[in-house]
XYZ file of C-alpha atoms in Angstrom:
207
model
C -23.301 29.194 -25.091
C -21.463 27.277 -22.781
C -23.974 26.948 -20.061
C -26.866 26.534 -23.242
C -25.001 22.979 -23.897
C -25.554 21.825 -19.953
C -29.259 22.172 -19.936
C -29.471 25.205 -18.335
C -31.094 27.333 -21.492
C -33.598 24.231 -21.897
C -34.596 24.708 -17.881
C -36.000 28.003 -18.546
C -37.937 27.008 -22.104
C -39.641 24.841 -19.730
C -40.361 27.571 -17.033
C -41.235 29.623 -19.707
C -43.469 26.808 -21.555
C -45.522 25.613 -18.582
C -44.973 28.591 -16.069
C -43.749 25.400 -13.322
C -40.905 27.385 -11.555
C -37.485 24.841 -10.724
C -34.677 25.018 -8.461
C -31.288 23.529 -8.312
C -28.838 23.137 -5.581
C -25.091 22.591 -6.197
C -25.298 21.854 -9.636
C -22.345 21.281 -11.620
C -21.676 24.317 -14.430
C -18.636 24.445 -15.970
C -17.310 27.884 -18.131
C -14.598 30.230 -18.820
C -15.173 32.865 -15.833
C -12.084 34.382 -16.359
C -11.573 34.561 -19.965
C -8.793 33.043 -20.269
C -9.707 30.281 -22.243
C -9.708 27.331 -19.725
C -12.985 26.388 -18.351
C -13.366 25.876 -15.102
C -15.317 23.813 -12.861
C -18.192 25.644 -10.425
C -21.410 24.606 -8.702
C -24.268 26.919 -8.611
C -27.755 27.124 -7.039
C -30.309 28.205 -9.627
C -33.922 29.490 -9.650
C -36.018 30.240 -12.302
C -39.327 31.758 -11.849
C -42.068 32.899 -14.393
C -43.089 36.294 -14.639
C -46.552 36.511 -15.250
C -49.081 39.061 -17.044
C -52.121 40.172 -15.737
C -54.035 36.969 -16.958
C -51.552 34.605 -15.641
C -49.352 34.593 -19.029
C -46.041 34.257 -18.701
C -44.062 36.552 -20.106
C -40.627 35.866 -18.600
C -39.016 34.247 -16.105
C -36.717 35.490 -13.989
C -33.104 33.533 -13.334
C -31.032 33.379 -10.087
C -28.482 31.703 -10.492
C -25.197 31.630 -7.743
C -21.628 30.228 -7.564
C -21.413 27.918 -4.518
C -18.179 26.129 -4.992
C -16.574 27.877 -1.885
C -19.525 27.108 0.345
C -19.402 23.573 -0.830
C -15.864 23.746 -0.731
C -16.124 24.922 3.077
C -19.493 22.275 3.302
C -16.845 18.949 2.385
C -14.084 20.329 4.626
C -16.697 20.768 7.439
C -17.867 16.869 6.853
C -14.088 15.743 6.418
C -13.334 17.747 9.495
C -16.434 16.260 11.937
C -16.021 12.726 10.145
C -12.133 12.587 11.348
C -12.571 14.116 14.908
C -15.687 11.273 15.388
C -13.098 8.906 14.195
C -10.410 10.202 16.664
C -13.236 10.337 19.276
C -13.616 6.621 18.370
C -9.923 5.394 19.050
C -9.452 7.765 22.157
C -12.867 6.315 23.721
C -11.255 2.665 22.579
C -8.071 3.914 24.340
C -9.287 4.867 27.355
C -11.290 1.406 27.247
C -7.852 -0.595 26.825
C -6.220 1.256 29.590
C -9.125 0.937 31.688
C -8.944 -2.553 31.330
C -5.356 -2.688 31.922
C -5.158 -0.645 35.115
C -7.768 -2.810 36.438
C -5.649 -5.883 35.488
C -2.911 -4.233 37.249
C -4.777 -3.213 40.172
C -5.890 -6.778 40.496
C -2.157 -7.977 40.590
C -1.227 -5.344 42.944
C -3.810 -6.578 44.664
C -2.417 -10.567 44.518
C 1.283 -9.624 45.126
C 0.150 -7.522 48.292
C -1.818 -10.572 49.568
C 1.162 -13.018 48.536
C 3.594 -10.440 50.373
C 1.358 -11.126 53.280
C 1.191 -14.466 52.950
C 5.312 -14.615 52.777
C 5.725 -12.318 56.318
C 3.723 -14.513 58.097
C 5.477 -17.588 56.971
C 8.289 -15.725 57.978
C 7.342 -14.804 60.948
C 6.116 -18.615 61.473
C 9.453 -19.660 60.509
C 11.497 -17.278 63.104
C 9.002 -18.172 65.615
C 9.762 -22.090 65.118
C 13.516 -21.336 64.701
C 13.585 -19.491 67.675
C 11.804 -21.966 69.788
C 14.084 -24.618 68.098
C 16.930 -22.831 69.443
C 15.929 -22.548 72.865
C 15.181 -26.317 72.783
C 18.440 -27.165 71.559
C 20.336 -27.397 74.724
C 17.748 -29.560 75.964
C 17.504 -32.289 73.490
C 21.086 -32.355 73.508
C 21.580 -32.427 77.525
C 18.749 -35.237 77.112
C 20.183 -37.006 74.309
C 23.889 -36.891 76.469
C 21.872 -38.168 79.125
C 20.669 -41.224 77.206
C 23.608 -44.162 77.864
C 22.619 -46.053 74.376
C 23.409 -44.711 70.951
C 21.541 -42.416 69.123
C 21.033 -40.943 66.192
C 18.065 -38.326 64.818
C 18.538 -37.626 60.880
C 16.676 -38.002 57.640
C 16.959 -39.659 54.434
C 19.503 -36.905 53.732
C 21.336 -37.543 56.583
C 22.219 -37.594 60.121
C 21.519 -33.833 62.458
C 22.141 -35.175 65.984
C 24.523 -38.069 67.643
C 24.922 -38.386 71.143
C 28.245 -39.337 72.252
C 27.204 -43.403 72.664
C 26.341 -43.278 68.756
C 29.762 -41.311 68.246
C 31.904 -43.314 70.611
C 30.131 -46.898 69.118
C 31.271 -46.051 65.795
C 34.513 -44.528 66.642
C 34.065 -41.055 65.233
C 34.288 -37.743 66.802
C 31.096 -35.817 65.068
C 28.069 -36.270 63.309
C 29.499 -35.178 60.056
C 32.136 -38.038 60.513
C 29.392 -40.284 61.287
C 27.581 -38.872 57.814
C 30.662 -39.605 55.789
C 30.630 -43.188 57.028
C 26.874 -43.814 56.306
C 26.936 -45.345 53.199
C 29.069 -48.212 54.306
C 27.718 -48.550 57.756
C 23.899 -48.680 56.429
C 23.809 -53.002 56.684
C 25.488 -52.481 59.933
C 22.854 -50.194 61.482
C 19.865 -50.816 59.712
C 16.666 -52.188 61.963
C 15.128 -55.045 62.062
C 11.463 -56.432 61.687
C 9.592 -56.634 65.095
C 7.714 -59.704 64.388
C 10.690 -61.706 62.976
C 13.719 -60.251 64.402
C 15.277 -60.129 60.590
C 17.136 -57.242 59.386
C 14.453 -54.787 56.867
C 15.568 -54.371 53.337
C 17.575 -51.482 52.758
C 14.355 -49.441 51.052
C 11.906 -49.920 53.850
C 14.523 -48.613 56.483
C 12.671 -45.724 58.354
């Protein structure tokens, strides 16, 4: 009765009526398999056939009907299954990408900081070189500058590095940081003059 009500009974009065046999796959059925009053939910495959006389009558039909719920069951789990390891497929192929990318980024500064590092050592070594040959020279500039009777003084905008003893003994000091401490009020006194017209340059265009 149950199954009558789903379309199932009207299926085979239509196998029966016009001997056309029909199939069904997965079809939802729902009845009391248990008799315990509840009815429960199944899916079926059905086929319905017509038996037929000797003069192509029919005269029955013959049903096949089967409970697939646990092969669908097993059918959705399999999908669920393949559709979550394609998506984890997806974001470890999208990982690997990103750290791809990355370890070429960091390859690439590796790369930059090796050639910087490079860069650095032989500025160093440019440096030491110059240092060193600066220090060998030392005693000579100072043995000439000593050797020059007028007063002199080598220095920058930031100051005063070398004073031979005519610039130390003309200003009455005994070192070149003495002579740096009295800069600022010795600047008129020492500043040069214009070669054209013997006049004293303006503080800012001193050399």
């Amino acid at each position: 009765p149950e199954l009558a009500k789903q379309g199932f009974v009207a299926l085979l009065e239509h196998v029966y009526a016009t001997g056309e046999p029909l199939t069904g796959t997965a079809v939802r059925a729902d009845w009391d398999d248990d008799a315990d009053g509840q009815v429960e939910t199944h899916l079926v495959d059905y086929a319905y056939h017509p038996l037929l006389d000797g003069e192509g009558r029919v005269t029955g039909v013959v049903a096949h009907v089967t409970d697939v719920a646990e092969r669908e069951r097993a059918a959705r789990e399999r999908d669920e299954a393949r559709r979550e390891a394609e998506a984890r497929a997806e974001e470890a192929a999208a990982l690997a990408q990103l750290l791809q990318e990355q370890a070429a980024e960091l390859e690439l500064q590796v790369e930059e900081a090796q050639a910087l590092a490079e860069q650095l050592h032989a500025t160093n070594l440019e440096l030491a070189a110059a240092t060193e040959r600066a220090e060998r020279r030392a005693p000579e500039l100072r043995a000439t500058l000593e050797g020059i009777p007028d007063a002199v003084m080598i220095g920058t905008r930031e100051g005063l590095t070398l004073a031979n003893q005519a610039a130390l003994d003309l200003f009455g000091v005994g070192s070149v940081e003495d002579l740096n401490a009295i800069q600022p009020t010795q600047a008129e006194r020492i500043r040069s003059r214009d070669a054209a017209t013997a006049e004293p340059r303006p503080l800012g265009e001193q050399p």
